[in-house]
Coordinates of C-alpha atoms in Angstrom, one line a residue:
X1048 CA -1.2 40.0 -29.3
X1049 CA 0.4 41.6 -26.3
X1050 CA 0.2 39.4 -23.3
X1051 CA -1.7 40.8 -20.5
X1052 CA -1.9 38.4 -17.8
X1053 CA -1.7 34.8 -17.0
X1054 CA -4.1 31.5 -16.2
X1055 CA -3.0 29.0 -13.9
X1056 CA -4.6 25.5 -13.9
X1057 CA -3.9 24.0 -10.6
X1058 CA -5.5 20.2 -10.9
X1059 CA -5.3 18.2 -7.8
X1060 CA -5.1 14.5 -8.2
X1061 CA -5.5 12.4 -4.6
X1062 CA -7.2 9.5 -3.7
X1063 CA -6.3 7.6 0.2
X1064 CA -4.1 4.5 0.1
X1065 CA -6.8 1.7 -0.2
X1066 CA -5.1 -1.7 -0.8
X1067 CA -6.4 -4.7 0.5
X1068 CA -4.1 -8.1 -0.8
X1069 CA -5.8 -10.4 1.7
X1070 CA -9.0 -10.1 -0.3
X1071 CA -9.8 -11.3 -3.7
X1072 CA -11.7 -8.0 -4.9
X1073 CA -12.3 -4.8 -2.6
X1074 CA -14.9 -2.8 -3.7
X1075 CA -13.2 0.6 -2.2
X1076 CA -9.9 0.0 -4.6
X1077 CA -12.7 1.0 -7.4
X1078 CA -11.7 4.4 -6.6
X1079 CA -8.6 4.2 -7.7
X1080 CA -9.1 1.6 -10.8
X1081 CA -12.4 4.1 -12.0
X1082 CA -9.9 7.7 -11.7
X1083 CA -7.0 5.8 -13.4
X1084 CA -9.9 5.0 -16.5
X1085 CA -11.7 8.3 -16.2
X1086 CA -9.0 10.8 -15.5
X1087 CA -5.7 9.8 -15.2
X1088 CA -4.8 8.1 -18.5
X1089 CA -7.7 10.6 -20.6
X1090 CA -5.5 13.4 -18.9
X1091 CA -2.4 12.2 -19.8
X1092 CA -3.6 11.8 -23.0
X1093 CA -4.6 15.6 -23.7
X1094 CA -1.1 16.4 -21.9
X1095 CA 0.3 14.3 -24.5
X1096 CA -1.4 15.3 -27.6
X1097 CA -0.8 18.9 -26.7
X1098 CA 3.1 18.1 -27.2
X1099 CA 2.5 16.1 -30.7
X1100 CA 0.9 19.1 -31.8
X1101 CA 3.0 21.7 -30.5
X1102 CA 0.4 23.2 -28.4
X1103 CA 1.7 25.7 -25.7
X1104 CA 0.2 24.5 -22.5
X1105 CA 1.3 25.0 -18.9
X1106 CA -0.2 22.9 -16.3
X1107 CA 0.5 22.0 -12.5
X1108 CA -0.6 19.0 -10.7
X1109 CA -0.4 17.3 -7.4
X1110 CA -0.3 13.4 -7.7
X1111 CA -0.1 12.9 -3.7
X1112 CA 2.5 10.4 -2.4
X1113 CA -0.8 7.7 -1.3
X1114 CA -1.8 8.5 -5.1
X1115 CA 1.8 8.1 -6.7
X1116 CA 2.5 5.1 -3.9
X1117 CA -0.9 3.0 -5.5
X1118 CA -0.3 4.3 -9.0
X1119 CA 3.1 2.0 -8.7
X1120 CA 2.4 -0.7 -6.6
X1121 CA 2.4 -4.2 -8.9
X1122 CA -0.6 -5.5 -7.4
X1123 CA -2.7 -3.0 -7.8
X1124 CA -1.5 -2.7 -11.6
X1125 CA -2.2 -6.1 -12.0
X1126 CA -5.8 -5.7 -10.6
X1127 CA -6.0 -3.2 -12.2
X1128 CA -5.3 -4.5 -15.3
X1129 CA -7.8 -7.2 -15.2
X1130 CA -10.5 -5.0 -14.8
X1131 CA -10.0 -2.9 -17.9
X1132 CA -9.7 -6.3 -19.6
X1133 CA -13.5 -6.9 -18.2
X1134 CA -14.7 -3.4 -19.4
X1135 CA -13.0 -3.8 -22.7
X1136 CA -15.0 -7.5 -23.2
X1137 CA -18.4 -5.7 -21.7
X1138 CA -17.8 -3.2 -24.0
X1139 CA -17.4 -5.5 -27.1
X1140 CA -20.5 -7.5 -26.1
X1141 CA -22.0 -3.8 -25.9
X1142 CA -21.7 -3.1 -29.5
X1143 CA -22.8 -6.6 -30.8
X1144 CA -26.3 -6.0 -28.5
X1145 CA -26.8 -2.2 -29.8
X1146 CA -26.0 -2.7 -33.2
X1147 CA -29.9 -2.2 -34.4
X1148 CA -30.7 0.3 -31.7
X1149 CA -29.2 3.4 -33.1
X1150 CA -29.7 5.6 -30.5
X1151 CA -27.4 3.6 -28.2
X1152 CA -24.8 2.1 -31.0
X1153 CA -22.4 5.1 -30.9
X1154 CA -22.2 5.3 -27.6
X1155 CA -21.1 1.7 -27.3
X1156 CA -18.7 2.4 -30.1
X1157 CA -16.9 5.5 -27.9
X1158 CA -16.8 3.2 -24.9
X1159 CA -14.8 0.6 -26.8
X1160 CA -12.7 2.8 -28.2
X1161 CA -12.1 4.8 -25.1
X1162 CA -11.6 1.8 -22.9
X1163 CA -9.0 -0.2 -25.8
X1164 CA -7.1 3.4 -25.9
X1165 CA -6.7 2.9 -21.9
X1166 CA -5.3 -0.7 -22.7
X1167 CA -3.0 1.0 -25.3
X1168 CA -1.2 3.8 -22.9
X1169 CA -1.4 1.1 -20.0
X1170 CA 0.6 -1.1 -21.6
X1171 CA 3.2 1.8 -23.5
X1172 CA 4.2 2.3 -19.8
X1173 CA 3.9 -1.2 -18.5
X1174 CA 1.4 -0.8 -15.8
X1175 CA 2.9 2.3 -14.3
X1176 CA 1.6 5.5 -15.9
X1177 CA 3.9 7.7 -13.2
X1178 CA 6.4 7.4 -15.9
X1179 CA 4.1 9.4 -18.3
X1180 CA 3.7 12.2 -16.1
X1181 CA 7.5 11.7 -15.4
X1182 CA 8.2 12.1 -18.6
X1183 CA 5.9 15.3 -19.1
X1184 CA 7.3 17.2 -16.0
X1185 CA 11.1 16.3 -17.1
X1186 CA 10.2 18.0 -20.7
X1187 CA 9.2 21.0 -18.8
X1188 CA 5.6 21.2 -19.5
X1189 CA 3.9 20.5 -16.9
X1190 CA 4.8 20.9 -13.2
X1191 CA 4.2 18.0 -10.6
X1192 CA 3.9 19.5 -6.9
X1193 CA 4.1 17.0 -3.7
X1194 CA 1.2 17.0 -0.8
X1195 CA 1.5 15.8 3.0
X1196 CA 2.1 12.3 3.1
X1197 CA -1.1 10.9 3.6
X1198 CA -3.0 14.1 2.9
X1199 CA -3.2 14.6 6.4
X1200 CA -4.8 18.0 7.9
X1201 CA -2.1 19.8 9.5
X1202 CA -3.9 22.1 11.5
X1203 CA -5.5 19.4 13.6
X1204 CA -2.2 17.4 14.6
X1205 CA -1.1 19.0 17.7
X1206 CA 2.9 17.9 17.1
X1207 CA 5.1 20.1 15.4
X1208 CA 7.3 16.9 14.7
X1209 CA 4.5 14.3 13.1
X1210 CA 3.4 17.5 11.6
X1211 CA 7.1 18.2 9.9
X1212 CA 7.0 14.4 9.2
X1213 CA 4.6 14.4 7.1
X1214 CA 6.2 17.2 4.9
X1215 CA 9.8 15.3 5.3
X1216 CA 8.2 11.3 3.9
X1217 CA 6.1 13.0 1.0
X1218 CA 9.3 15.0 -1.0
X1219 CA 11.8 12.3 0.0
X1220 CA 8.8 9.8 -1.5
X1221 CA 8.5 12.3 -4.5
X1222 CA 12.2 12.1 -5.2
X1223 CA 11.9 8.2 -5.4
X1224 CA 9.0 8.9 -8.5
X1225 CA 10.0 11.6 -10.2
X1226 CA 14.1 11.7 -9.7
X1227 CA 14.5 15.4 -8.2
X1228 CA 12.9 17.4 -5.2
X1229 CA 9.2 18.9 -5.4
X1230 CA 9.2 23.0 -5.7
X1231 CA 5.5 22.8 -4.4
X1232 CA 2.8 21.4 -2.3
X1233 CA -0.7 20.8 -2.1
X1234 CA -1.4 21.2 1.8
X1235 CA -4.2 18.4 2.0
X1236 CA -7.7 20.8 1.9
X1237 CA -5.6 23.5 1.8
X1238 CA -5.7 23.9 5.2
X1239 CA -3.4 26.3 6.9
X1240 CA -2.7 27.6 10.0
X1241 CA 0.4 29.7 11.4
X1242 CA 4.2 28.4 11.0
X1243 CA 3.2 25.7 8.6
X1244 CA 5.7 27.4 6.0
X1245 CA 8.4 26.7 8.1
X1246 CA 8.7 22.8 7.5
X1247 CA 8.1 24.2 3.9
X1248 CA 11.1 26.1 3.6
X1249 CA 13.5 23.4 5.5
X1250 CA 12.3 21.4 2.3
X1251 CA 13.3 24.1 0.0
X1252 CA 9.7 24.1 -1.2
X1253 CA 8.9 27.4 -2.9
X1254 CA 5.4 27.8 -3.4
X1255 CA 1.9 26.3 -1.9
X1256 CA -1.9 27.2 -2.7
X1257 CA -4.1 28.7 -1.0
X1258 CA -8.1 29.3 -0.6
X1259 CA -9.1 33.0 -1.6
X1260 CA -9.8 34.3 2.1
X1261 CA -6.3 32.5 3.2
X1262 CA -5.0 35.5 1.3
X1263 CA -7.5 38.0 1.6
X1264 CA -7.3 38.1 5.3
X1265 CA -3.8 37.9 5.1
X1266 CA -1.9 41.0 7.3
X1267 CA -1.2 43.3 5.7
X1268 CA -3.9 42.7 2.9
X1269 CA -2.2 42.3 -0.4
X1270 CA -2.3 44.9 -2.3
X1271 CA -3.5 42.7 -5.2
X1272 CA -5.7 40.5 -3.9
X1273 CA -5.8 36.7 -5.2
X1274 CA -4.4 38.1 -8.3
X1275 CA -0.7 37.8 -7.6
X1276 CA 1.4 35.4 -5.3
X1277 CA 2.0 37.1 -1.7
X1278 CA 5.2 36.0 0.0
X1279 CA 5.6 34.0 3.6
X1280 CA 7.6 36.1 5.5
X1281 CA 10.4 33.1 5.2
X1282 CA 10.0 33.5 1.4
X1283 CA 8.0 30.7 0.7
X1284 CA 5.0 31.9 -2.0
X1285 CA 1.7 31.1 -1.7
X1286 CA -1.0 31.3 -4.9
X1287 CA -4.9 31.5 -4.1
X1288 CA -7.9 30.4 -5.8
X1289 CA -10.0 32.6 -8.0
X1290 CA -13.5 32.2 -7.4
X1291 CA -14.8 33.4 -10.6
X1292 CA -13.5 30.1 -12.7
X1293 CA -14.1 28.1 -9.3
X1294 CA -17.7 28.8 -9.8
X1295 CA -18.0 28.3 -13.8
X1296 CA -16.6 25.0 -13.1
X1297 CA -17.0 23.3 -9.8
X1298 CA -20.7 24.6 -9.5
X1299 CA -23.6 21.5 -10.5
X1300 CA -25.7 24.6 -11.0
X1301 CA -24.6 27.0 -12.6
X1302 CA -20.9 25.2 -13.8
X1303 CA -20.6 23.9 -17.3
X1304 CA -20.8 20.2 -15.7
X1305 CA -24.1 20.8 -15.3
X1306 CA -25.4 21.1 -18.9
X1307 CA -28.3 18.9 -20.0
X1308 CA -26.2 17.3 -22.9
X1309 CA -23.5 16.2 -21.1
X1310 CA -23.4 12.2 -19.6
X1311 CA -25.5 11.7 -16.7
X1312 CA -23.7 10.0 -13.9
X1313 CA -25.7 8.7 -11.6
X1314 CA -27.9 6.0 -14.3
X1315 CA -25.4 3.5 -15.0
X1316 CA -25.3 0.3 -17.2
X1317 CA -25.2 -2.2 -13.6
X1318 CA -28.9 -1.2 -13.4
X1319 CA -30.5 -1.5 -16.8
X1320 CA -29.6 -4.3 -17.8
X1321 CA -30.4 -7.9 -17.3
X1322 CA -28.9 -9.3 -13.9
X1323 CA -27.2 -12.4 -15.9
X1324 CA -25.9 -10.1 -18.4
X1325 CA -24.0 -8.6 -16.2
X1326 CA -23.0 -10.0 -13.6
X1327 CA -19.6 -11.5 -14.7
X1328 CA -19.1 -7.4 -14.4
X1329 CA -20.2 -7.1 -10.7
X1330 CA -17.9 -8.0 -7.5
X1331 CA -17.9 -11.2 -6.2
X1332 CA -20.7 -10.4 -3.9
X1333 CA -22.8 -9.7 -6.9
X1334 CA -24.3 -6.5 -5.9
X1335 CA -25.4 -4.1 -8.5
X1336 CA -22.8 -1.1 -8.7
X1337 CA -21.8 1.0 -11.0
X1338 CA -19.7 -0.1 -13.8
X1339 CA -18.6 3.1 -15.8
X1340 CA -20.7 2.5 -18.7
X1341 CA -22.9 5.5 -18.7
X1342 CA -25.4 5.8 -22.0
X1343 CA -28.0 8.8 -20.8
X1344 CA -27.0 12.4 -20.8
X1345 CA -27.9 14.8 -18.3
X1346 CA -31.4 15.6 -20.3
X1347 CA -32.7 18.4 -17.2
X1348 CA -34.3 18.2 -13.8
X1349 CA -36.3 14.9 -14.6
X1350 CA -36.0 11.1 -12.6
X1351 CA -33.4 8.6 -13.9
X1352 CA -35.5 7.1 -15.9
X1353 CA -36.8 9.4 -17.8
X1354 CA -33.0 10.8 -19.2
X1355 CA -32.8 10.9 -22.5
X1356 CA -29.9 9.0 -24.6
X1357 CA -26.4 10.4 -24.7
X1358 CA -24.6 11.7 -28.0
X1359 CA -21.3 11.4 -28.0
X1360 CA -20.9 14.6 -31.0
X1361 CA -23.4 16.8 -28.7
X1362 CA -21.2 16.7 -25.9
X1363 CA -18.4 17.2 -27.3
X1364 CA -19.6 20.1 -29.1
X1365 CA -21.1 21.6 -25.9
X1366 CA -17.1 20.9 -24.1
X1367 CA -14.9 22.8 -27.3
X1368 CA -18.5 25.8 -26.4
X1369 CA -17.8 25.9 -23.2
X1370 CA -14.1 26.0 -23.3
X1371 CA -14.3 28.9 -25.6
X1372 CA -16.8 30.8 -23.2
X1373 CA -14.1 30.2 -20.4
X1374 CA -11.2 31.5 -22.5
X1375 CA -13.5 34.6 -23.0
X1376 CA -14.3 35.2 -19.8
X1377 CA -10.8 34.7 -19.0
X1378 CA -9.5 37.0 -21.7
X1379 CA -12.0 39.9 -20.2
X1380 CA -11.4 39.3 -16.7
X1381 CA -7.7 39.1 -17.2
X1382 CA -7.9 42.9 -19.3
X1383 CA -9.7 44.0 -16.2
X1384 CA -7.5 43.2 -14.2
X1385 CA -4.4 44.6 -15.9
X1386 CA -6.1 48.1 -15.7
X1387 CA -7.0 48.4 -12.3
X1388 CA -3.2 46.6 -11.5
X1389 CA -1.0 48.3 -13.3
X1390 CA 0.9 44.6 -13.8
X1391 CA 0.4 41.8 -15.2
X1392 CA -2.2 39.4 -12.5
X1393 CA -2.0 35.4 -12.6
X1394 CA -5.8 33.8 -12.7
X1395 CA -5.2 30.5 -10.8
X1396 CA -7.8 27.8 -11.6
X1397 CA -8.0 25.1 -8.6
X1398 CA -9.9 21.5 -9.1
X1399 CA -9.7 18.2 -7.7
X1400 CA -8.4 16.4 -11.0
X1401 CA -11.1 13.9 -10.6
X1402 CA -13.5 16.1 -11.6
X1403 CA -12.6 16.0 -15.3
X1404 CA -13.2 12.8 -16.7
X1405 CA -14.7 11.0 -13.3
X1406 CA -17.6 13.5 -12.2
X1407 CA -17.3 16.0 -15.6
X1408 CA -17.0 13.2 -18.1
X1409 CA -16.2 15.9 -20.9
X1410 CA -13.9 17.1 -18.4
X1411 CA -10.7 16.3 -20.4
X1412 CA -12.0 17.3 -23.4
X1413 CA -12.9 20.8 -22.1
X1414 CA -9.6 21.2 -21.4
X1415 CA -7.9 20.3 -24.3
X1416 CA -10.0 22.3 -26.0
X1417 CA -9.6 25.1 -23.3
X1418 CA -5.7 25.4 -24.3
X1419 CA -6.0 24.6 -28.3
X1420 CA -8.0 27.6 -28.4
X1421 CA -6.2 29.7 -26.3
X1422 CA -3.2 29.5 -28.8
X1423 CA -5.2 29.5 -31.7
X1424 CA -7.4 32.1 -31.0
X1425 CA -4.1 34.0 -30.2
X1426 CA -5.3 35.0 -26.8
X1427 CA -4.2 37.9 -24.9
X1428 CA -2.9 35.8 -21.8
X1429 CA -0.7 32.6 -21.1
X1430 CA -1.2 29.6 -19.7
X1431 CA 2.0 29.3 -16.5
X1432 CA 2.5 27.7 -13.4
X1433 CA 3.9 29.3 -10.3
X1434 CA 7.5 28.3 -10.7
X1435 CA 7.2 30.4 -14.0
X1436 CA 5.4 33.5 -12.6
X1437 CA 7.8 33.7 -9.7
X1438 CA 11.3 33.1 -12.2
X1439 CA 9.3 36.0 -14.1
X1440 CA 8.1 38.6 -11.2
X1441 CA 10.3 37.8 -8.3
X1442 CA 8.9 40.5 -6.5
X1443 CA 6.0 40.1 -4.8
X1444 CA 4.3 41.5 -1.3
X1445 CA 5.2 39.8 2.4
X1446 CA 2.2 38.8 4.2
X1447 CA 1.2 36.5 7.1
X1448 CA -1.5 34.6 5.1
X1449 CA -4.9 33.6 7.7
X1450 CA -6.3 30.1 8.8
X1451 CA -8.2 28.7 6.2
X1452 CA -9.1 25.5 4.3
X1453 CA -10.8 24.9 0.9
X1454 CA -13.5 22.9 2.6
X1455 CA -17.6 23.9 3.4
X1456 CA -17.2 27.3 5.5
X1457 CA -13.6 27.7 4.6
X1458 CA -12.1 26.7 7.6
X1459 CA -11.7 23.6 9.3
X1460 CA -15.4 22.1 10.4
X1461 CA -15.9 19.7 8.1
X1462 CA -12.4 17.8 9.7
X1463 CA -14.0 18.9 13.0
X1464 CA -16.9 18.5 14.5
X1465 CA -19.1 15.7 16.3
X1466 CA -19.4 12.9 14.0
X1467 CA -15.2 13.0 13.7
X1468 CA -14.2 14.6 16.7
X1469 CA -13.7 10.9 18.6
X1470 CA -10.5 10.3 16.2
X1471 CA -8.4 13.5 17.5
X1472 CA -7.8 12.2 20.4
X1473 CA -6.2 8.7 19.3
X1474 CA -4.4 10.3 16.5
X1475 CA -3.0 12.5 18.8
X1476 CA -1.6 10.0 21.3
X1477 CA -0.4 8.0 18.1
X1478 CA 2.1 11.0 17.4
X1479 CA 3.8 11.5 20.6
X1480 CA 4.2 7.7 20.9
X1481 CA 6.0 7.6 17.7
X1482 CA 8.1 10.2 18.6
X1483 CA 8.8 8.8 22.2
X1484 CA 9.9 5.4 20.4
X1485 CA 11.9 6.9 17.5
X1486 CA 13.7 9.0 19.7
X1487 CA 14.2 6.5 22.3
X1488 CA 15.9 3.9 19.3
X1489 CA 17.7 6.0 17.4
X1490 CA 19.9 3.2 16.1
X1491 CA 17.8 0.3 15.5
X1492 CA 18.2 -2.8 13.1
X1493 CA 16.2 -5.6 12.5
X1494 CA 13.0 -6.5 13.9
X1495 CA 13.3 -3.6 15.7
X1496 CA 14.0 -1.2 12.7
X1497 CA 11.0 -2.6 10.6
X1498 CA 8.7 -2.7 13.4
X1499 CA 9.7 0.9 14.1
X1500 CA 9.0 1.8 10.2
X1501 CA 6.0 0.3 10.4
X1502 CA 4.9 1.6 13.3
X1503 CA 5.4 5.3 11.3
X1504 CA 2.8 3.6 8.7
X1505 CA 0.4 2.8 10.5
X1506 CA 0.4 6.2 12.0
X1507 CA 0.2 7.7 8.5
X1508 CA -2.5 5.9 7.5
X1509 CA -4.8 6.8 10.5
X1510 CA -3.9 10.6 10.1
X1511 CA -5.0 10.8 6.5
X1512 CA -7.7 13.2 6.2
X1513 CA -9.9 11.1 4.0
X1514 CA -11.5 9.4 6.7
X1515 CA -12.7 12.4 8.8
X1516 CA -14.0 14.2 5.6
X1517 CA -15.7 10.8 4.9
X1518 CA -17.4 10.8 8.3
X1519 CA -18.2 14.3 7.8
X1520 CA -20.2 13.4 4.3
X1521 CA -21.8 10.3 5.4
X1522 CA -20.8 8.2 2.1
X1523 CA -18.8 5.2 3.4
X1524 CA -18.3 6.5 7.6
X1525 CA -18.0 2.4 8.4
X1526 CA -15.1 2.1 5.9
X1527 CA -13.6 5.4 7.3
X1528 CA -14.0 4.7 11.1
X1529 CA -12.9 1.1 10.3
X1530 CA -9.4 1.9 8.6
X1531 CA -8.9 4.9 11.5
X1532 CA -9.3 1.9 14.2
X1533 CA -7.2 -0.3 12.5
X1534 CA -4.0 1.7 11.9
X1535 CA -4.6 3.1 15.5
X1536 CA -4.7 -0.2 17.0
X1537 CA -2.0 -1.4 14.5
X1538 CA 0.0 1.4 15.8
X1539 CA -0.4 0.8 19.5
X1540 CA -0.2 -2.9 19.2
X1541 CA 3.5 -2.1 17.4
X1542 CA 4.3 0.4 20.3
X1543 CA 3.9 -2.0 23.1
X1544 CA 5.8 -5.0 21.2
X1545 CA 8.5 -2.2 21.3
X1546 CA 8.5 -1.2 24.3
X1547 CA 8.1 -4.4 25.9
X1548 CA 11.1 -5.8 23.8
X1549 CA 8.3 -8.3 22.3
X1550 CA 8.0 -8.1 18.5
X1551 CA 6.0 -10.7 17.1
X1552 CA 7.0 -11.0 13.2
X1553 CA 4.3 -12.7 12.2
X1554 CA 1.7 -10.0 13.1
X1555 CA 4.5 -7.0 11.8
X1556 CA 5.4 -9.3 8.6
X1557 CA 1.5 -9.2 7.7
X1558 CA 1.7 -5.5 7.9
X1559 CA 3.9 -4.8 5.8
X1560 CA 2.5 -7.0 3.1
X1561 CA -0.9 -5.5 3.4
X1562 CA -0.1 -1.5 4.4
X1563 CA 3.2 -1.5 2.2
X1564 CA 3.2 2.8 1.6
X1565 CA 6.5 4.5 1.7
X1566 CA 8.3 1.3 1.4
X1567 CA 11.6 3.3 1.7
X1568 CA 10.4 5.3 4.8
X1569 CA 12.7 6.0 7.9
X1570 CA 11.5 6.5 10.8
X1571 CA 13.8 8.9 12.2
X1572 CA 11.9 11.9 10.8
X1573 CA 10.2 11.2 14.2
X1574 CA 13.4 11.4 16.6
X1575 CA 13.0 14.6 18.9
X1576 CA 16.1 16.6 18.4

């Protein structure tokens, strides 16, 4: 069939950089172990699959430098590791105690099968499954784009330098992983404000993302809308979201996530079964949490306890459905569009990747099935990222794109407002102290030179993002103000050993075994020129 147009799917794996060595188990570094069981590996998977069975597929994908720096970091593996060796036993147990409750024994049977197929593509890539996506990206199908170092919000820092750092320690941290230079970037929450690009382009950086009304206010307006890339007026291309699949997707409503045979999140295995049975499962403090073993399905608008049992072949029906219906509605919206444009428009589908396999447990499944049946239905679009769109239509419409964020409101309240405002202030200071102490020992070695490295660290890890939109939500604000406060008064306690000629290596050596990120970094991105 003649092609008409093309679909973009943007996914956008991030999670902050939670490591904490000096305790036995932390129950924040669940975050990471739960995405790398839920979406990660079931990700790579698909991805994988698609290229055993010659299945054209396109697909971009940040994996952010506090991602990429936790995904190979050898404790973290190692923990890691131990806890899908726990599921994997619960699991087993789990199929021995449903095996006369049929309602409950297939379920058991997926979880075991699901959690040994983890084990399996854990251990082809010895702990580090960055190779996998390495591996992907290098056979040219799929493309891996870089974010701000910590996925800090750029608009709010009010230093052109720490800004411009944070572009400058993410791509030389993305060359480390994936052994060449990133052509894109995530900006963390898409947030965007004038000049931005420029740090872009220095990086030689071609393309970034966007939220729709980043581009639809852009001046002039583009001709096209969110249906084709506008460029910078440096060159550097930006893509925006399309609300259409945003909404079929994202929305708990009225998204496909949403359906009422899908796996219910929020009732979990912790809590229905007896305390003794499974506590070996728990953290050390014994609390009931949520495992991951999930065995209800959405069922409708009733209380936990009254959802109904999940089934495994209803779901998965209702994901290849659904994926149909989106390459439908794709296929029409795309035709559409060709007729009113006169060329051939890009769709661009943006999603935190955790939503597929984490929130959306079918997630990965919808989108296997989303590109299976775009080639075998012989659709009238392709699947492309931007670096293909823009080698194909090099021509595009200048712009100055607008302010604008991806978050509640669009712009940049949710990083801003009186339950975070306090941190600006600190995080601010931070900055221009790092760049008064780079610049004032440009040619350090040493105790100096580490503390100085670590120093840029710790102010890293206090500008990440995270910890303002986590104030902002109310989910874990005492974890969130309680890193900020740390790295700031990590930072300042680093700053006056420096400046009073006073290092103390103990304190800095204990640093850098517990807030190890960018363990190549230089701190001389910070020197003022």
């Amino acid at each position: 069939m003649h092609n008409k147009g093309y679909w973009c799917l943007q996914l956008h794996a991030h999670l902050p950089f939670v490591r904490h060595p000096d305790f036995p188990d932390f129950l924040e570094e669940d975050w990471l172990y739960e995405a790398i069981t839920e979406t990660y590996i079931p990700l790579l998977s698909v991805f994988e699959n698609f290229v055993r069975d010659n299945i054209n597929f396109a697909v971009t994908m940040t994996i952010t430098p506090s991602l990429a720096n936790m995904l190979a970091d050898p404790l973290l593996q190692s923990r890691y590791y131990a806890k899908l060796n726990k599921l994997i036993e619960l699991s087993e147990k789990e199929v021995l105690r449903t095996i006369n409750l049929p309602q409950f024994h297939p379920v058991a049977l997926m979880y075991e099968e699901k959690f040994k197929a983890c084990r399996t593509m854990w251990e082809k890539y010895h702990g580090n499954i960055l190779t996998g996506f390495k591996n992907l990206q290098d056979a040219g199908k799929i493309e891996i784009i870089t974010c701000c170092a910590t996925h800090v919000f750029l608009p709010l820092m009010n230093n052109e330098i720490a800004q411009q750092a944070q572009i400058k320690i993410a791509v030389k941290d993305y060359e480390k992983h994936f052994g060449r230079k990133p052509r894109g970037i995530w900006l963390a929450e898409c947030a965007y404000t004038y000049g931005i690009e420029k740090f872009l382009k220095e990086e030689d950086i071609r393309f970034f993302f966007l939220e729709n009304h980043g581009i639809m206010y852009a001046i002039p307006r583009p001709k096209y809308g969110v249906f084709a890339p506008i460029y910078c007026h440096n060159g550097v291309a930006v893509f925006s979201r399309d609300t259409e699949t945003a909404q079929q997707v994202w929305s708990a409503e009225s998204g496909y996530p949403g359906d009422v045979d899908y796996r219910e999140f929020y009732r979990d295995l912790a809590y229905d079964l007896d305390y003794d049975y499974i506590r070996p499962y728990l953290h050390s403090d014994g609390v009931r949490r949520n495992i991951g073993v999930k065995y209800c399905r959405i069922t409708g608008k009733v209380p936990l306890s009254d959802k109904q049992p999940y089934n495994p072949q209803w779901a998965d029906n209702k994901a290849k459905m659904h994926a149909q219906n989106f390459v439908f509605n794709r296929t029409k919206q795309i035709e559409h569009l060709q007729n009113i444009m006169h060329k051939e428009p890009i769709v661009v589908s943006m999603y935190d990747a955790e939503l597929f396999g984490h929130w959306w447990f079918e997630g990965p499944n919808f989108i296997n099935y989303i590109f299976r049946n775009i080639q075998e239905s012989n659709a009238s679009f392709s699947p492309i990222t931007p670096i293909q769109y823009l080698d194909k239509f090099p021509v595009n419409q200048v712009c100055q794109p607008a302010p604008s964020s991806w978050g509640d409101k669009g712009y940049y309240e949710v990083w801003l407002n009186p339950k975070n405002d306090w941190i600006y202030k600190h995080l601010h200071m931070a900055a221009d102290r790092m760049i008064e102490i780079a610049t004032n020992n440009q040619n350090a070695y040493g105790l100096l030179l580490r503390a100085l490295n670590q120093a840029a660290r710790e102010l890293l890890l206090a500008q990440s993002s995270d910890w303002a939109f986590i104030m902002t939500t109310g989910t874990m604000v005492e974890y969130a103000e309680k890193r900020t406060k740390e790295h700031i008064y990590n930072f300042t306690t680093l700053y006056n050993q420096i400046k009073g000629n006073s290092i103390d290596e103990g304190f800095l050596s204990n640093l850098e075994y517990i807030n190890n990120i960018f363990p190549n970094i230089d701190y001389k991105v910070y020197t003022k020129k």
